[in-house]
Amino acid sequence: MRTRTLGRTDVEVTELSYGAAGIGNLYRPVTDEEAAAAIDAAWDAGIRTFDTAPHYGLGLSERRLGEALRDRPRDTYTVSTKVGRLLAPADGDGDGDDLANGFAVPATLRRVWDFSADGVRRSLEASLDRLGLDRVDIVLLHDPDDHAEQALDEAYPALERLRGEGVVGAIGVGMNQSALPARFLRETDIDVVLLAGRYTLLEQEGLTELLPEAAARGRSVLIGGVLNSGLLTDPAPGATYDYAPAPEPVLDRARRLKAVTERHGVPLRAAALHFPLGHPAVASVLTGARSTDEVRDTVEQLRAPVPAALWDELRAEGLLAPDVPVPSPVEGAPSPKEPS
């Protein structure tokens, strides 16, 4: 699988990254064996970039990912985790579950927002312990939407120091919006942005400001949420968008996209996976998977050829703007090198 280097760092990512929220029991339980098998399938397919966070299953995702990678040579893979939420003992007896936050795990811990310098270091130390690693490659500020000033004034400088000390290789921010990450690109020296759901075949909010900013500054962007909460898997009635039932205009647009892709013999989800890689600032597409079948299907869709005529018709139908960059024919996006 092809790789790219993040910004001006030496950190390499594969063009497809494994998002480990699912093995943190996102929405429903996954067994330890299923989680390990999914990561093994990703490895066998050539994926070498793995993204996790303390938020995912109250640390369960990090523990499972660390266990699955434990016997693999450390210099052969890239791990990304996040800071901004500390895990503390739950109030009361902790007998409930965490489904209110999306994870089917016991609520024995609670999340505490903390974008202070001390909070960053404590969060990273706890993550390293759960992962069983002495370093991670990428650390992202996780969802600082309501903590922008503290994240800029305290958390970011702490990450910059950690990068300078060689504790981490690349630093950045991960969010579901594009405006604040664009501000980070302008005001800080971050290496990478993880943008979820805002640069997809369905919508290209990230193209307004964030992606041009990243390209101009030589920084990299990782794209998550490429299927828009599943809508671009199957835009049927009741499909979700941004984790809620899709509004009819959005559902109708997704159906029109599907009609075009299928006229070219391409599944909608395949076109959705290919699309972000057409932008020169995009280094990798990050997708979640909780089973071997989901991993294999994702890899198969990314390897499927997408003809240039498909993108041309999407533009002719008004579903893509004329200036939106698209992948090169057949191979998806151009890539500077193949891993040895």
Coordinates of N, CA and C in Angstrom, one line a residue, residues 107-214:
A107 N -19.4 2.2 32.4 CA -19.1 3.5 32.7 C -18.3 3.6 34.0
T108 N -17.2 2.9 34.0 CA -16.3 2.9 35.2 C -15.4 4.1 35.3
L109 N -15.3 4.8 34.1 CA -14.5 6.0 34.0 C -15.3 7.1 33.5
R110 N -14.9 8.3 33.6 CA -15.5 9.5 33.0 C -14.5 10.3 32.3
R111 N -14.9 11.1 31.3 CA -14.0 12.0 30.6 C -14.0 13.4 31.2
V112 N -12.8 13.9 31.3 CA -12.6 15.3 31.9 C -11.9 16.1 30.8
W113 N -12.6 17.1 30.3 CA -11.9 18.0 29.3 C -10.7 18.7 30.0
D114 N -9.6 18.6 29.3 CA -8.4 19.3 29.8 C -7.4 19.6 28.7
F115 N -7.3 20.8 28.3 CA -6.3 21.2 27.3 C -5.2 22.1 27.9
S116 N -4.9 21.8 29.2 CA -3.8 22.5 29.8 C -2.5 21.7 29.4
A117 N -1.4 22.4 29.6 CA -0.1 21.7 29.3 C 0.1 20.5 30.1
D118 N -0.3 20.6 31.4 CA -0.2 19.4 32.3 C -1.1 18.3 31.8
G119 N -2.3 18.7 31.4 CA -3.3 17.7 31.0 C -2.8 17.0 29.7
V120 N -2.2 17.7 28.8 CA -1.6 17.0 27.6 C -0.6 16.0 28.0
R121 N 0.3 16.3 28.9 CA 1.3 15.3 29.3 C 0.7 14.1 30.0
R122 N -0.2 14.4 30.9 CA -0.8 13.3 31.6 C -1.6 12.4 30.7
S123 N -2.3 13.0 29.8 CA -3.1 12.2 28.8 C -2.2 11.3 28.0
L124 N -1.1 11.9 27.5 CA -0.2 11.1 26.6 C 0.4 10.0 27.4
E125 N 0.8 10.3 28.7 CA 1.4 9.2 29.5 C 0.4 8.1 29.7
A126 N -0.8 8.4 30.0 CA -1.8 7.4 30.2 C -2.1 6.6 28.9
S127 N -2.1 7.3 27.8 CA -2.3 6.6 26.5 C -1.1 5.6 26.2
L128 N 0.1 6.1 26.5 CA 1.3 5.2 26.3 C 1.2 3.9 27.1
D129 N 0.7 4.1 28.4 CA 0.5 3.0 29.2 C -0.5 2.0 28.7
R130 N -1.7 2.5 28.2 CA -2.7 1.6 27.7 C -2.2 1.0 26.4
L131 N -1.5 1.7 25.6 CA -1.0 1.1 24.3 C 0.2 0.2 24.5
G132 N 0.9 0.3 25.7 CA 2.0 -0.5 25.9 C 3.2 -0.1 25.0
L133 N 3.3 1.2 24.7 CA 4.3 1.8 23.8 C 5.2 2.8 24.6
D134 N 6.4 3.0 24.1 CA 7.2 4.1 24.7 C 7.1 5.4 23.9
R135 N 6.4 5.4 22.8 CA 6.2 6.6 22.0 C 5.1 6.3 21.0
V136 N 4.5 7.4 20.6 CA 3.5 7.4 19.5 C 4.0 8.3 18.4
D137 N 3.5 8.2 17.2 CA 4.0 8.9 16.1 C 3.3 10.2 15.9
I138 N 2.0 10.2 16.2 CA 1.2 11.4 15.9 C 0.3 11.7 17.2
V139 N 0.3 12.9 17.6 CA -0.7 13.3 18.7 C -1.5 14.4 18.2
L140 N -2.8 14.3 18.4 CA -3.8 15.3 17.9 C -4.6 15.9 19.1
L141 N -4.8 17.2 19.0 CA -5.8 17.8 20.0 C -7.2 17.4 19.5
H142 N -7.9 16.8 20.4 CA -9.2 16.1 20.0 C -10.4 17.0 20.4
D143 N -11.0 17.5 19.3 CA -12.3 18.2 19.4 C -12.2 19.4 20.4
P144 N -11.3 20.3 20.2 CA -11.2 21.5 21.0 C -12.2 22.6 20.7
D145 N -13.3 22.3 20.1 CA -14.3 23.2 19.7 C -14.6 24.3 20.7
D146 N -14.9 23.9 22.0 CA -15.3 24.8 23.0 C -14.2 25.2 23.9
H147 N -12.9 24.9 23.5 CA -11.8 25.1 24.3 C -10.7 25.7 23.4
A148 N -11.0 26.5 22.4 CA -10.1 26.9 21.4 C -8.9 27.7 22.0
E149 N -9.2 28.7 22.9 CA -8.1 29.5 23.4 C -7.1 28.7 24.2
Q150 N -7.7 27.9 25.1 CA -6.8 27.1 25.9 C -6.0 26.1 25.1
A151 N -6.6 25.5 24.1 CA -5.9 24.6 23.2 C -4.8 25.3 22.4
L152 N -5.0 26.5 22.0 CA -4.0 27.3 21.3 C -2.9 27.8 22.2
D153 N -3.3 28.3 23.4 CA -2.3 28.9 24.3 C -1.6 27.9 25.2
E154 N -2.2 26.8 25.5 CA -1.6 25.9 26.5 C -1.3 24.5 25.9
A155 N -2.3 23.9 25.3 CA -2.1 22.5 24.8 C -1.1 22.5 23.6
Y156 N -1.3 23.4 22.6 CA -0.4 23.4 21.5 C 1.1 23.5 21.9
P157 N 1.4 24.5 22.7 CA 2.8 24.7 23.1 C 3.4 23.4 23.7
A158 N 2.5 22.7 24.5 CA 3.0 21.5 25.2 C 3.3 20.4 24.1
L159 N 2.4 20.3 23.1 CA 2.7 19.4 22.0 C 4.0 19.8 21.2
E160 N 4.2 21.0 21.0 CA 5.3 21.5 20.3 C 6.6 21.1 21.1
R161 N 6.6 21.2 22.4 CA 7.7 20.8 23.2 C 7.9 19.3 23.1
L162 N 6.9 18.5 23.2 CA 7.0 17.1 23.1 C 7.6 16.7 21.7
R163 N 7.2 17.4 20.7 CA 7.8 17.1 19.4 C 9.2 17.5 19.3
G164 N 9.6 18.6 19.9 CA 11.0 19.0 20.0 C 11.8 18.0 20.8
E165 N 11.2 17.4 21.8 CA 12.0 16.4 22.6 C 12.1 15.1 21.9
G166 N 11.4 14.9 20.8 CA 11.4 13.6 20.1 C 10.4 12.6 20.7
V167 N 9.5 13.0 21.6 CA 8.6 12.1 22.2 C 7.5 11.7 21.2
V168 N 7.2 12.6 20.3 CA 6.2 12.4 19.2 C 6.8 12.9 17.9
G169 N 6.4 12.3 16.8 CA 6.9 12.7 15.5 C 6.2 13.9 14.8
A170 N 4.8 13.9 15.0 CA 4.0 14.9 14.3 C 2.9 15.3 15.3
I171 N 2.4 16.5 15.2 CA 1.4 17.0 16.0 C 0.3 17.7 15.2
G172 N -0.9 17.8 15.8 CA -2.0 18.4 15.0 C -3.2 18.5 15.8
V173 N -4.3 18.6 15.0 CA -5.7 18.7 15.6 C -6.6 17.8 14.8
G174 N -7.6 17.2 15.6 CA -8.6 16.4 14.9 C -10.0 16.9 15.3
M175 N -10.8 17.3 14.2 CA -12.1 17.9 14.5 C -13.1 17.5 13.4
N176 N -14.4 17.8 13.7 CA -15.5 17.6 12.7 C -15.9 18.9 12.0
Q177 N -15.0 19.9 12.2 CA -15.3 21.2 11.5 C -14.0 21.7 10.9
S178 N -14.0 22.6 10.0 CA -12.8 23.1 9.3 C -12.3 24.4 9.7
A179 N -13.1 25.3 10.3 CA -12.7 26.7 10.6 C -11.6 26.7 11.6
L180 N -11.8 26.0 12.8 CA -10.8 26.1 13.8 C -9.5 25.4 13.4
P181 N -9.5 24.2 12.7 CA -8.3 23.7 12.3 C -7.5 24.6 11.3
A182 N -8.3 25.3 10.5 CA -7.6 26.3 9.6 C -6.9 27.4 10.4
R183 N -7.5 27.8 11.5 CA -6.9 28.8 12.3 C -5.6 28.2 12.9
F184 N -5.6 26.9 13.3 CA -4.4 26.3 13.8 C -3.3 26.3 12.8
L185 N -3.7 26.0 11.5 CA -2.7 26.1 10.4 C -2.1 27.4 10.3
R186 N -2.9 28.5 10.5 CA -2.4 29.8 10.3 C -1.5 30.3 11.5
E187 N -1.9 29.9 12.7 CA -1.3 30.5 13.9 C -0.3 29.6 14.6
T188 N -0.2 28.3 14.2 CA 0.8 27.4 14.9 C 1.6 26.7 13.8
D189 N 2.4 25.8 14.3 CA 3.3 25.1 13.5 C 2.9 23.6 13.5
I190 N 1.6 23.3 13.5 CA 1.2 21.9 13.5 C 1.6 21.3 12.1
D191 N 1.6 19.9 12.2 CA 2.0 19.2 11.0 C 0.8 18.6 10.2
V192 N -0.3 18.4 10.9 CA -1.4 17.6 10.3 C -2.7 18.0 10.9
V193 N -3.7 17.9 10.1 CA -5.1 18.0 10.6 C -5.9 16.7 10.2
L194 N -6.6 16.2 11.2 CA -7.6 15.1 10.9 C -8.9 15.8 10.8
L195 N -9.5 15.8 9.6 CA -10.8 16.4 9.3 C -11.8 15.3 9.1
A196 N -12.8 15.3 9.9 CA -13.8 14.2 9.8 C -15.1 14.7 9.2
G197 N -15.6 14.1 8.1 CA -16.9 14.4 7.6 C -17.1 15.7 6.8
R198 N -16.0 16.5 6.7 CA -16.2 17.8 6.0 C -15.4 17.9 4.7
Y199 N -14.9 16.8 4.2 CA -14.3 16.8 2.9 C -14.6 15.4 2.3
T200 N -15.8 15.3 1.7 CA -16.3 14.0 1.2 C -16.9 14.2 -0.1
L201 N -17.3 13.1 -0.7 CA -18.0 13.2 -2.0 C -19.3 13.9 -1.9
L202 N -19.9 13.9 -0.7 CA -21.2 14.6 -0.5 C -21.0 16.0 -0.3
E203 N -20.0 16.4 0.4 CA -19.8 17.9 0.8 C -18.3 18.2 0.9
Q204 N -18.0 19.4 0.5 CA -16.6 19.8 0.5 C -16.3 21.1 1.2
E205 N -16.9 21.2 2.4 CA -16.6 22.4 3.3 C -15.1 22.6 3.4
G206 N -14.3 21.6 3.6 CA -12.9 21.7 3.9 C -12.2 22.4 2.7
L207 N -12.7 22.4 1.5 CA -12.1 23.0 0.4 C -12.1 24.5 0.4
T208 N -13.0 25.1 1.2 CA -13.1 26.5 1.3 C -11.9 27.2 1.8
E209 N -11.4 26.7 2.9 CA -10.3 27.3 3.6 C -9.2 26.4 4.0
L210 N -9.6 25.3 4.7 CA -8.6 24.4 5.3 C -7.6 23.7 4.4
L211 N -8.1 23.1 3.4 CA -7.3 22.4 2.4 C -6.3 23.3 1.7
P212 N -6.8 24.4 1.1 CA -5.9 25.3 0.5 C -4.8 25.8 1.4
E213 N -5.2 26.1 2.7 CA -4.2 26.6 3.7 C -3.2 25.5 3.9
A214 N -3.6 24.3 4.1 CA -2.6 23.2 4.3 C -1.7 23.0 3.1

